[in-house]
Coordinates of C-alpha atoms and ligand atoms in Angstrom, one line a residue:
M1448 CA -28.1 7.4 -62.6
K1449 CA -25.9 8.7 -65.9
L1450 CA -23.5 11.5 -65.1
R1451 CA -24.4 14.7 -66.5
E1452 CA -20.8 15.3 -67.7
G1453 CA -17.7 13.8 -67.8
R1454 CA -17.1 9.9 -67.4
L1455 CA -17.4 7.2 -64.8
I1456 CA -14.1 5.8 -64.6
N1457 CA -14.5 2.5 -62.9
V1458 CA -11.3 0.6 -61.3
S1459 CA -11.4 -2.7 -59.8
N1460 CA -8.6 -5.4 -59.4
R1461 CA -10.1 -7.5 -62.3
L1462 CA -12.0 -6.3 -65.5
P1463 CA -15.2 -8.0 -65.9
V1464 CA -13.5 -9.9 -68.9
E1465 CA -10.6 -12.0 -68.4
I1466 CA -7.9 -13.1 -71.2
K1467 CA -7.2 -16.7 -70.4
N1468 CA -4.6 -18.8 -72.4
R1469 CA -6.5 -21.8 -74.0
S1470 CA -4.4 -24.3 -75.9
G1471 CA -1.6 -21.8 -76.2
H1472 CA -4.0 -19.0 -77.6
P1473 CA -5.5 -16.0 -75.7
R1474 CA -9.0 -16.0 -75.5
L1475 CA -11.6 -14.0 -73.9
S1476 CA -13.7 -15.0 -71.1
R1477 CA -16.1 -13.7 -68.3
S1478 CA -14.5 -12.7 -65.1
S1479 CA -16.5 -15.0 -62.2
G1480 CA -17.5 -13.4 -58.4
G1481 CA -19.6 -11.2 -56.8
L1482 CA -18.0 -8.0 -58.0
A1483 CA -17.7 -8.4 -61.7
T1484 CA -21.6 -10.2 -61.4
A1485 CA -22.9 -7.0 -59.6
L1486 CA -21.2 -4.3 -61.6
D1487 CA -21.5 -5.5 -65.2
S1488 CA -25.3 -5.0 -65.2
V1489 CA -25.2 -1.5 -63.6
W1490 CA -22.6 -0.3 -66.3
R1491 CA -24.7 -1.1 -69.4
G1492 CA -25.7 2.8 -70.5
Q1493 CA -22.8 4.3 -68.6
H1494 CA -20.2 6.3 -70.9
G1495 CA -16.8 5.7 -69.5
V1496 CA -13.8 3.5 -69.2
W1497 CA -13.3 0.5 -66.9
I1498 CA -9.7 0.1 -65.7
G1499 CA -8.3 -3.4 -64.2
W1500 CA -6.2 -6.3 -64.7
A1501 CA -7.2 -8.6 -67.6
G1502 CA -5.6 -11.7 -66.3
A1503 CA -2.3 -13.5 -66.4
A1504 CA -2.2 -14.3 -70.2
A1505 CA -2.7 -10.8 -71.1
D1506 CA 0.5 -9.4 -72.5
S1507 CA -0.5 -5.6 -73.8
A1508 CA -0.3 -6.3 -77.4
T1509 CA -2.8 -9.0 -77.3
A1510 CA -4.6 -7.6 -74.3
D1511 CA -5.6 -4.0 -76.2
T1512 CA -7.0 -6.0 -79.1
L1513 CA -8.9 -8.6 -77.1
L1514 CA -10.1 -5.6 -74.7
Q1515 CA -11.4 -3.6 -77.8
K1516 CA -13.2 -6.6 -79.2
A1517 CA -14.9 -7.3 -75.6
A1518 CA -15.8 -3.5 -75.4
R1519 CA -18.1 -3.8 -78.7
G1520 CA -21.7 -3.3 -78.0
R1521 CA -21.0 -1.8 -74.5
S1522 CA -21.1 2.0 -73.9
Y1523 CA -17.6 2.1 -71.9
S1524 CA -14.1 0.9 -73.0
F1525 CA -11.6 -1.4 -71.2
K1526 CA -7.9 -0.3 -70.0
P1527 CA -5.8 -3.0 -68.9
V1528 CA -3.3 -2.6 -65.8
T1529 CA -0.4 -4.9 -66.2
I1530 CA 0.6 -6.9 -63.2
S1531 CA 3.5 -9.5 -63.3
R1532 CA 3.3 -12.9 -62.3
D1533 CA 5.4 -12.0 -59.1
E1534 CA 3.3 -9.1 -58.2
V1535 CA 0.3 -11.0 -58.7
S1536 CA 1.4 -13.4 -56.0
K1537 CA 2.4 -11.0 -53.6
F1538 CA -0.1 -8.0 -54.2
Y1539 CA -3.3 -10.1 -55.2
S1540 CA -2.5 -13.7 -53.4
G1541 CA -0.4 -12.1 -50.3
F1542 CA -1.5 -8.6 -49.2
A1543 CA -5.1 -8.6 -50.5
N1544 CA -6.0 -12.3 -49.8
E1545 CA -3.7 -13.3 -47.1
I1546 CA -3.8 -10.2 -44.9
I1547 CA -6.8 -7.8 -45.7
W1548 CA -9.2 -10.7 -46.5
P1549 CA -8.6 -12.8 -43.1
L1550 CA -8.2 -9.7 -41.3
F1551 CA -11.4 -8.0 -42.2
H1552 CA -13.4 -11.1 -41.8
D1553 CA -12.2 -11.2 -38.1
M1554 CA -9.8 -14.0 -38.7
P1555 CA -6.3 -12.6 -37.8
S1556 CA -4.8 -15.9 -37.0
R1557 CA -4.9 -16.8 -40.7
C1558 CA -2.9 -13.6 -41.5
D1559 CA 0.8 -13.7 -43.1
F1560 CA 1.8 -10.4 -42.5
D1561 CA 5.0 -10.6 -44.7
P1562 CA 6.5 -7.1 -45.1
E1563 CA 7.2 -7.9 -48.8
Y1564 CA 3.6 -8.0 -49.6
W1565 CA 3.3 -4.5 -48.1
E1566 CA 6.0 -3.4 -50.7
V1567 CA 4.3 -5.0 -53.6
Y1568 CA 1.0 -3.8 -52.5
Q1569 CA 1.9 0.1 -52.4
R1570 CA 3.8 -0.2 -55.9
V1571 CA 0.7 -1.9 -57.5
N1572 CA -1.5 0.6 -56.0
R1573 CA 0.7 3.3 -57.3
R1574 CA 0.6 1.8 -60.9
F1575 CA -3.4 1.7 -60.7
A1576 CA -3.3 5.4 -59.9
Q1577 CA -1.0 6.4 -62.7
V1578 CA -3.0 4.5 -65.1
T1579 CA -6.0 6.1 -63.9
A1580 CA -4.7 9.8 -63.5
E1581 CA -3.2 9.5 -67.2
I1582 CA -6.9 9.8 -68.4
A1583 CA -9.0 11.4 -65.6
T1584 CA -10.3 15.0 -66.2
A1585 CA -11.9 17.2 -63.5
K1586 CA -15.2 16.3 -64.9
D1587 CA -14.8 12.6 -64.4
V1588 CA -15.7 10.6 -61.5
I1589 CA -13.3 8.0 -60.3
W1590 CA -14.9 4.9 -58.6
A1591 CA -12.4 2.4 -57.1
H1592 CA -13.6 -0.9 -55.6
D1593 CA -12.7 -3.0 -52.7
Y1594 CA -9.6 -4.0 -50.5
H1595 CA -7.1 -4.2 -53.4
L1596 CA -7.2 -0.6 -54.0
M1597 CA -7.4 1.1 -50.4
L1598 CA -3.9 3.0 -51.2
M1599 CA -5.1 4.2 -54.4
G1600 CA -6.6 7.5 -53.1
R1601 CA -3.5 8.7 -52.0
Y1602 CA -1.4 8.2 -55.2
L1603 CA -4.1 9.6 -57.2
R1604 CA -3.7 12.9 -55.1
E1605 CA 0.3 12.7 -55.6
A1606 CA -0.2 12.2 -59.2
G1607 CA -2.5 15.3 -59.5
S1608 CA -5.9 14.1 -60.5
P1609 CA -8.4 16.5 -60.6
A1610 CA -11.5 14.0 -60.4
H1611 CA -13.7 13.1 -57.7
A1612 CA -12.9 9.8 -56.3
G1613 CA -15.1 7.4 -54.3
F1614 CA -13.9 3.9 -53.1
F1615 CA -16.1 1.4 -52.0
L1616 CA -15.2 -1.5 -49.8
H1617 CA -17.3 -4.6 -50.5
I1618 CA -16.2 -6.7 -47.6
P1619 CA -16.9 -6.1 -44.0
F1620 CA -14.5 -3.4 -41.9
P1621 CA -13.4 -4.9 -38.8
A1622 CA -13.4 -3.6 -35.2
P1623 CA -10.6 -1.4 -33.7
D1624 CA -9.3 -4.5 -31.8
I1625 CA -9.1 -6.6 -35.0
F1626 CA -8.0 -3.7 -37.2
E1627 CA -5.0 -2.7 -34.8
K1628 CA -3.2 -5.7 -35.2
L1629 CA -2.3 -4.5 -39.1
P1630 CA 1.1 -3.5 -39.1
W1631 CA 0.2 -0.9 -41.8
R1632 CA -2.8 0.7 -40.0
K1633 CA -2.2 4.4 -40.2
S1634 CA -1.0 4.3 -43.6
I1635 CA -4.2 2.6 -44.7
L1636 CA -6.6 4.9 -42.7
R1637 CA -4.5 8.0 -44.1
A1638 CA -4.7 6.9 -47.5
L1639 CA -8.5 6.1 -47.6
L1640 CA -9.2 9.7 -46.4
Q1641 CA -7.7 10.9 -49.9
Y1642 CA -10.8 9.8 -51.4
N1643 CA -13.9 12.1 -51.5
L1644 CA -16.3 9.7 -51.0
L1645 CA -15.9 6.1 -48.6
G1646 CA -18.6 3.7 -49.1
F1647 CA -19.7 0.9 -46.8
Q1648 CA -21.8 -2.6 -47.1
T1649 CA -23.5 -1.9 -43.6
D1650 CA -23.6 0.7 -40.7
R1651 CA -21.7 -1.7 -38.3
D1652 CA -18.8 -1.7 -41.3
R1653 CA -19.0 2.3 -41.2
Y1654 CA -19.1 2.5 -37.3
N1655 CA -15.9 0.1 -37.2
Y1656 CA -14.3 2.5 -39.7
L1657 CA -14.9 5.4 -37.3
S1658 CA -14.1 3.8 -34.2
C1659 CA -10.6 2.6 -35.9
L1660 CA -10.2 6.6 -37.1
E1661 CA -11.0 7.4 -33.1
R1662 CA -8.2 5.1 -31.6
I1663 CA -5.6 5.2 -34.3
L1664 CA -5.5 8.4 -36.2
P1665 CA -7.4 11.0 -33.9
E1666 CA -5.9 13.9 -35.7
A1667 CA -8.7 13.0 -38.2
T1668 CA -11.9 14.4 -36.8
A1669 CA -15.6 13.4 -37.6
S1670 CA -18.7 15.6 -37.8
R1671 CA -22.2 14.2 -38.2
S1672 CA -25.7 15.5 -39.0
D1673 CA -28.8 13.5 -39.6
L1674 CA -27.9 13.3 -43.4
D1675 CA -24.3 13.2 -43.7
N1676 CA -21.1 12.0 -42.1
S1677 CA -17.7 12.9 -42.7
V1678 CA -14.0 13.1 -41.6
V1679 CA -11.7 16.0 -41.9
L1680 CA -7.8 15.4 -42.2
E1681 CA -5.5 18.1 -43.0
G1682 CA -8.0 20.3 -44.7
R1683 CA -9.5 17.8 -46.6
R1684 CA -13.2 16.5 -46.2
T1685 CA -14.1 12.9 -47.2
R1686 CA -17.9 11.8 -46.8
I1687 CA -18.8 8.5 -45.6
G1688 CA -21.8 6.4 -46.2
T1689 CA -23.4 3.1 -46.0
F1690 CA -24.6 1.7 -49.5
P1691 CA -25.7 -1.9 -49.4
I1692 CA -24.8 -3.5 -52.7
S1693 CA -27.6 -5.4 -54.5
I1694 CA -28.5 -7.3 -57.5
A1695 CA -30.4 -6.6 -60.8
F1696 CA -33.5 -8.2 -59.6
E1697 CA -35.5 -7.7 -62.8
E1698 CA -33.0 -9.7 -64.9
F1699 CA -32.8 -12.2 -62.2
A1700 CA -36.3 -12.7 -61.7
S1701 CA -37.3 -12.6 -65.5
H1702 CA -34.7 -15.3 -66.3
A1703 CA -35.8 -17.5 -63.6
A1704 CA -39.4 -17.1 -64.7
S1705 CA -38.6 -18.2 -68.1
H1706 CA -39.9 -21.4 -69.7
E1707 CA -36.4 -22.8 -69.9
V1708 CA -35.5 -22.6 -66.4
E1709 CA -39.0 -23.7 -65.3
S1710 CA -38.7 -26.8 -67.1
A1711 CA -35.1 -27.4 -66.1
A1712 CA -36.3 -27.0 -62.3
N1713 CA -39.0 -29.1 -62.5
Q1714 CA -37.2 -31.9 -64.3
F1715 CA -34.6 -31.3 -61.4
R1716 CA -37.1 -31.4 -58.4
H1717 CA -38.6 -34.8 -60.3
E1718 CA -35.2 -36.3 -60.3
M1719 CA -34.6 -35.6 -56.4
T1720 CA -38.1 -36.9 -55.7
N1721 CA -37.3 -35.4 -52.3
K1722 CA -39.5 -33.1 -50.3
F1723 CA -37.2 -30.7 -49.1
L1724 CA -34.4 -29.4 -51.3
V1725 CA -31.6 -27.4 -49.4
L1726 CA -29.3 -25.1 -51.2
G1727 CA -25.9 -23.7 -50.6
V1728 CA -24.0 -21.6 -53.1
D1729 CA -20.5 -20.6 -52.4
R1730 CA -16.8 -19.8 -53.3
M1731 CA -14.9 -22.2 -51.5
D1732 CA -13.8 -19.6 -48.9
Y1733 CA -13.3 -20.2 -44.8
T1734 CA -15.4 -17.3 -44.6
K1735 CA -18.6 -18.9 -45.9
G1736 CA -19.1 -21.4 -42.9
I1737 CA -19.3 -24.5 -45.4
P1738 CA -18.0 -27.0 -42.7
E1739 CA -20.2 -25.4 -39.9
R1740 CA -23.1 -25.9 -42.4
L1741 CA -22.1 -29.7 -43.0
K1742 CA -21.8 -30.1 -39.3
A1743 CA -25.1 -28.6 -38.7
F1744 CA -26.7 -31.0 -41.2
R1745 CA -25.4 -33.8 -39.8
I1746 CA -27.0 -32.8 -36.5
L1747 CA -30.3 -32.2 -38.3
L1748 CA -30.3 -35.8 -39.3
R1749 CA -29.1 -37.2 -36.1
R1750 CA -31.7 -35.2 -34.1
F1751 CA -34.6 -35.4 -36.6
P1752 CA -34.5 -38.7 -37.7
E1753 CA -38.0 -38.4 -39.4
L1754 CA -36.5 -36.2 -42.0
R1755 CA -34.0 -38.5 -43.3
H1756 CA -35.2 -39.7 -46.7
R1757 CA -37.1 -36.3 -47.1
V1758 CA -34.2 -33.7 -47.0
T1759 CA -31.4 -33.3 -49.3
L1760 CA -28.5 -30.8 -49.2
L1761 CA -27.2 -29.5 -52.6
Q1762 CA -24.0 -27.9 -52.0
V1763 CA -22.3 -26.0 -54.7
V1764 CA -18.8 -24.8 -54.1
V1765 CA -17.3 -22.9 -56.7
P1766 CA -13.2 -23.4 -57.1
S1767 CA -11.5 -20.0 -55.5
R1768 CA -7.9 -19.0 -54.8
E1769 CA -6.4 -22.5 -55.4
D1770 CA -2.9 -21.3 -54.6
I1771 CA -3.3 -20.4 -51.3
P1772 CA -2.6 -22.8 -48.8
N1773 CA -5.5 -22.1 -46.5
Y1774 CA -8.1 -22.9 -49.2
K1775 CA -6.5 -26.1 -50.2
E1776 CA -6.8 -27.3 -46.6
L1777 CA -10.6 -25.9 -46.6
R1778 CA -11.3 -28.1 -49.5
R1779 CA -9.9 -31.3 -47.9
E1780 CA -12.1 -30.5 -44.9
V1781 CA -15.2 -29.9 -47.0
E1782 CA -14.6 -32.9 -49.0
L1783 CA -13.9 -35.3 -46.1
L1784 CA -17.2 -33.9 -43.8
V1785 CA -19.2 -34.8 -47.0
S1786 CA -17.9 -38.3 -47.7
Q1787 CA -18.4 -38.8 -43.7
I1788 CA -21.8 -37.9 -43.4
N1789 CA -22.8 -39.5 -46.7
G1790 CA -21.0 -42.7 -45.2
E1791 CA -23.2 -42.2 -42.1
F1792 CA -26.7 -41.7 -43.7
T1793 CA -26.8 -42.9 -47.2
E1794 CA -29.6 -45.5 -47.8
A1795 CA -30.6 -46.8 -51.2
G1796 CA -32.5 -44.3 -53.0
W1797 CA -31.3 -41.3 -50.9
V1798 CA -27.8 -39.6 -50.7
P1799 CA -28.0 -36.7 -48.1
I1800 CA -25.6 -34.5 -49.5
H1801 CA -25.1 -33.8 -53.2
Y1802 CA -21.7 -32.0 -53.7
M1803 CA -20.8 -30.0 -56.6
H1804 CA -17.0 -28.6 -56.9
R1805 CA -17.5 -26.4 -60.2
S1806 CA -18.6 -23.1 -61.5
L1807 CA -22.0 -23.4 -63.0
T1808 CA -23.6 -21.4 -65.9
R1809 CA -26.3 -18.9 -65.0
R1810 CA -28.8 -21.1 -66.2
Q1811 CA -27.9 -23.8 -64.0
L1812 CA -27.8 -21.7 -60.8
L1813 CA -31.2 -20.0 -61.5
T1814 CA -32.4 -23.7 -61.8
Y1815 CA -31.2 -24.7 -58.5
Y1816 CA -32.3 -21.4 -57.0
R1817 CA -36.0 -21.8 -58.3
A1818 CA -35.9 -25.6 -57.5
A1819 CA -34.8 -25.1 -53.8
D1820 CA -37.1 -24.9 -50.6
I1821 CA -34.5 -23.4 -48.4
L1822 CA -31.2 -21.6 -49.0
L1823 CA -28.8 -21.9 -46.4
V1824 CA -26.1 -19.2 -45.8
T1825 CA -23.9 -19.8 -42.9
S1826 CA -21.2 -17.1 -43.7
L1827 CA -18.9 -16.5 -40.5
K1828 CA -18.6 -13.3 -42.0
D1829 CA -19.5 -11.4 -45.4
G1830 CA -19.8 -8.2 -46.6
M1831 CA -22.9 -8.7 -48.2
N1832 CA -23.9 -12.0 -50.0
L1833 CA -25.6 -11.3 -53.1
V1834 CA -26.4 -15.2 -53.5
A1835 CA -29.2 -14.7 -50.7
K1836 CA -30.6 -11.7 -52.8
E1837 CA -30.3 -13.6 -56.3
F1838 CA -32.1 -16.6 -54.5
C1839 CA -35.1 -14.1 -53.3
A1840 CA -35.3 -12.6 -57.1
A1841 CA -35.2 -16.2 -58.5
Q1842 CA -38.2 -17.3 -56.2
V1843 CA -40.9 -16.6 -58.4
E1844 CA -43.3 -19.0 -56.7
E1845 CA -42.7 -17.0 -53.7
C1846 CA -42.2 -20.2 -51.2
G1847 CA -38.7 -20.3 -50.5
V1848 CA -37.3 -19.8 -47.1
V1849 CA -34.0 -18.1 -46.5
V1850 CA -31.8 -19.3 -43.5
L1851 CA -29.1 -16.5 -42.9
S1852 CA -26.4 -15.8 -40.9
E1853 CA -26.4 -12.8 -38.8
F1854 CA -22.9 -11.9 -39.8
T1855 CA -23.5 -11.2 -43.5
G1856 CA -24.3 -7.6 -44.6
A1857 CA -27.5 -9.0 -46.0
A1858 CA -28.9 -9.9 -42.7
A1859 CA -29.3 -5.8 -41.8
E1860 CA -31.8 -5.7 -44.5
L1861 CA -33.5 -8.9 -44.7
Q1862 CA -33.8 -10.1 -41.0
H1863 CA -37.4 -9.6 -40.8
G1864 CA -38.0 -12.0 -43.7
A1865 CA -35.3 -14.6 -43.3
I1866 CA -34.8 -16.9 -40.3
V1867 CA -31.6 -15.4 -39.0
I1868 CA -29.0 -17.7 -37.4
N1869 CA -25.4 -17.6 -35.4
P1870 CA -23.3 -19.5 -37.8
Y1871 CA -21.2 -20.8 -34.8
D1872 CA -24.1 -22.3 -33.3
L1873 CA -24.6 -25.6 -35.0
T1874 CA -27.8 -26.7 -33.0
A1875 CA -29.6 -23.4 -34.1
I1876 CA -28.9 -24.1 -37.7
A1877 CA -30.1 -27.7 -37.6
E1878 CA -33.2 -26.1 -35.7
A1879 CA -33.4 -23.6 -38.5
I1880 CA -33.6 -26.0 -41.4
H1881 CA -36.4 -28.0 -39.3
R1882 CA -38.3 -25.0 -38.9
A1883 CA -38.0 -24.1 -42.3
C1884 CA -39.2 -27.7 -43.4
V1885 CA -41.9 -27.7 -41.2
M1886 CA -43.2 -23.9 -41.8
P1887 CA -46.8 -23.4 -43.0
V1888 CA -47.0 -22.4 -46.8
E1889 CA -48.8 -19.0 -46.0
E1890 CA -45.8 -17.9 -43.4
K1891 CA -43.2 -18.8 -46.2
R1892 CA -45.0 -16.9 -48.8
S1893 CA -45.4 -13.8 -46.9
R1894 CA -41.7 -13.9 -45.6
M1895 CA -40.8 -14.2 -49.3
R1896 CA -43.1 -11.7 -50.5
L1897 CA -41.2 -9.3 -47.8
L1898 CA -37.9 -10.3 -49.0
R1899 CA -38.4 -9.8 -52.8
D1900 CA -40.1 -6.6 -52.3
I1901 CA -37.0 -5.2 -50.1
V1902 CA -34.4 -6.5 -53.0
R1903 CA -36.7 -5.3 -55.8
T1904 CA -36.6 -1.9 -54.4
Y1905 CA -33.2 -1.8 -53.3
N1906 CA -31.7 -3.3 -56.4
V1907 CA -28.2 -2.7 -57.9
Q1908 CA -29.0 0.1 -59.8
S1909 CA -30.7 2.3 -57.0
W1910 CA -27.2 1.1 -55.0
A1911 CA -25.1 2.5 -58.3
D1912 CA -27.0 5.6 -58.6
A1913 CA -27.0 6.7 -54.7
F1914 CA -23.2 5.9 -54.6
L1915 CA -22.7 8.0 -57.7
S1916 CA -24.8 10.7 -56.9
A1917 CA -22.8 11.3 -53.3
A1918 CA -19.6 10.7 -55.3
S1919 CA -20.0 13.4 -57.7
T1920 CA -21.1 16.1 -55.4
A1921 CA -18.6 15.2 -52.6
E1922 CA -16.5 18.3 -52.1
P1923 CA -12.9 18.1 -53.2
S1924 CA -11.5 19.9 -50.3
V1925 CA -12.6 22.1 -47.8
E1926 CA -12.3 23.6 -44.3
P1927 CA -13.9 21.2 -41.5
K1928 CA -17.6 21.9 -40.4
A1929 CA -18.6 23.0 -36.9
G1930 CA -19.6 19.4 -35.3
R1931 CA -18.3 17.0 -32.6
E1932 CA -14.8 15.4 -32.8
A1933 CA -14.4 11.6 -33.6
G1934 CA -12.4 11.7 -30.3
G1935 CA -14.9 13.1 -28.1
S1936 CA -17.6 10.5 -28.8
S1937 CA -18.1 6.9 -28.0
P1938 CA -19.0 4.3 -30.6
D1939 CA -22.5 4.1 -28.7
E1940 CA -23.3 7.6 -29.6
D1941 CA -23.3 6.8 -33.2
A1942 CA -25.9 4.4 -33.1
G1943 CA -28.9 4.8 -35.1
I1944 CA -28.2 8.0 -36.9
P1945 CA -29.1 7.6 -40.6
L1946 CA -26.4 8.7 -43.1
I1947 CA -26.5 8.9 -46.8
A1948 CA -27.9 5.4 -47.0
A1949 CA -29.1 3.5 -50.1
G1950 CA -31.9 1.8 -47.9
S1951 CA -29.5 0.7 -45.3
S1952 CA -32.2 -0.1 -42.6
H1953 CA -35.4 -1.2 -44.3
D1954 CA -37.4 -1.4 -41.2
Q1955 CA -39.9 -3.8 -42.5
R1956 CA -41.7 -6.7 -41.1
I1957 CA -43.6 -9.7 -42.3
A1958 CA -47.4 -8.7 -42.9
Ligands
LIG2138 C1 -17.9 -10.4 -52.7 C2 -18.2 -10.5 -51.1 C3 -20.3 -9.2 -51.3 C4 -21.6 -18.3 -57.7 N1 -21.2 -19.5 -58.0 C5 -21.6 -19.2 -59.2 C6 -21.9 -18.0 -59.4 N2 -21.9 -17.5 -58.2 C7 -22.2 -16.1 -58.4 C8 -23.4 -15.5 -57.5 C9 -22.8 -14.2 -56.9 C10 -21.6 -14.5 -56.8 O1 -21.0 -15.5 -57.6 C11 -21.3 -14.6 -55.2 O2 -21.4 -13.5 -54.6 P1 -21.4 -13.3 -53.1 O3 -21.7 -11.9 -52.7 O4 -22.4 -14.3 -52.4 O5 -19.8 -13.7 -52.4 P2 -18.0 -13.0 -53.1 O6 -17.9 -13.8 -54.3 O7 -17.5 -13.4 -51.8 O8 -18.2 -11.6 -53.2 C12 -19.3 -10.2 -50.9 C13 -19.9 -9.2 -52.8 O9 -18.2 -9.1 -53.4 C14 -20.3 -7.8 -53.5 O10 -20.2 -6.8 -52.8 O11 -21.4 -9.4 -51.4 O12 -19.7 -10.2 -49.2 O13 -17.3 -11.3 -50.2 O14 -23.3 -13.0 -57.9 O15 -24.6 -15.5 -58.5 N3 -21.9 -17.8 -60.9 C15 -21.9 -18.7 -61.8 N4 -21.8 -19.9 -61.7 C16 -21.4 -20.1 -60.2 O16 -21.4 -21.6 -60.1 N5 -22.2 -18.1 -63.0

């Protein structure tokens, strides 16, 4: 969708390009991570401005020139927000990644509720809002992304921004018993209601948000109908919807079908000489369940000795957030497990786990997606998991199997084509891998065709269109509609109500 009038002002913590210092000189590079990958492809052709942090090496003079260069050939320009080193440590590493990230992934014991982080989080959110409000007009639509910017809606209102403003949360929203541990829970719930539209990955996240309002902010009233769901606080209405993010299916599929990827995949399979290639691709993050996956693989090799020599796990782990202590410990744990398992099982001509700790090029990634027999996703909690969707797009021969954690957002859409597992149940993961190894080829194909149909139909463009269309029509401020109050309903009453979802419940089964 292209906005008929006005511009799209996209705001995220990071821009899709980053300025890095190389040999003492600032240089442009692409940002990594799910958000940048997903968004950069939908923005092509959309007139507007992308606001965000351009990286630690960006002083304002250099940043402007390099960002102008990066915008050449794009339909939108970049506008940087300056964040000091101290702010990066307390806003980004601190509040966002040592409080909100673990809490929203149901891991409160990993949180460091340092009050200073909260001070800096407010300050940086206010700065993002100021930079945005300076350029936003009433015809523009502001789209803010993710847990770094939950307060920005409030500061946009305070700065008098007239533009429609939507917010999309890329990570899960926790249930009230978890969320209420947050010392600043009310401020965050109130600030989110200053946006005109709130988007979540799954219905479960949206129900959790509504349940948190019901318990913590009962003055907010929710009204529901078959087509819409909104919350009114102090005369301002916010629409709430489910918008499962996706990928640029055709782009992944056609690149995977290219001659260069096909021959690289054939070459790789030839070198591996094994029958079954199991693939894992994740950022080094404790939410991705990497130790659980490795332990499950060890159980597989112990319980099904006939698979030894015939199955290999290729685990790609992309370095992430390396200055946060939890992440350093995780790397040690993962590498110890890899060496223990390889030490226990390796024999002449066969190493059970091939472990890569680095970032791959898109071509390498597609080569592994195409060459693999099984994709293994064992996230303990995951907003969506784009890797699962990318794997399906790249499976042009349609015979790979997806083993998928039930705690990913992707499971809501892909459950009928994937083998769904509980990532805490290591035996069940091992059995699922075994089942995928012995699955008849007809079943593999019918499952993969279903998965590919879903991802092709509900792609990143349809996700962006659905969100933008809802954001640009959300009313800035109206009186409450007649309807039931949030305080008067139980969470169960919400179940099954379809909202403004972009294909949130694809009730399709294997043919
Ligand atoms: C967050 C949420 C949500 C991975 N390794 C390489 C590489 N990647 C790319 C993949 C994919 C992306 O990174 C990872 O996306 P995920 O969705 O799997 O996970 P997060 O980074 O945690 O993303 C998540 C997402 O936001 C979007 O809303 O789904 O739940 O946590 O695109 O392809 N890319 C390259 N080399 C690699 O080695 N080039």
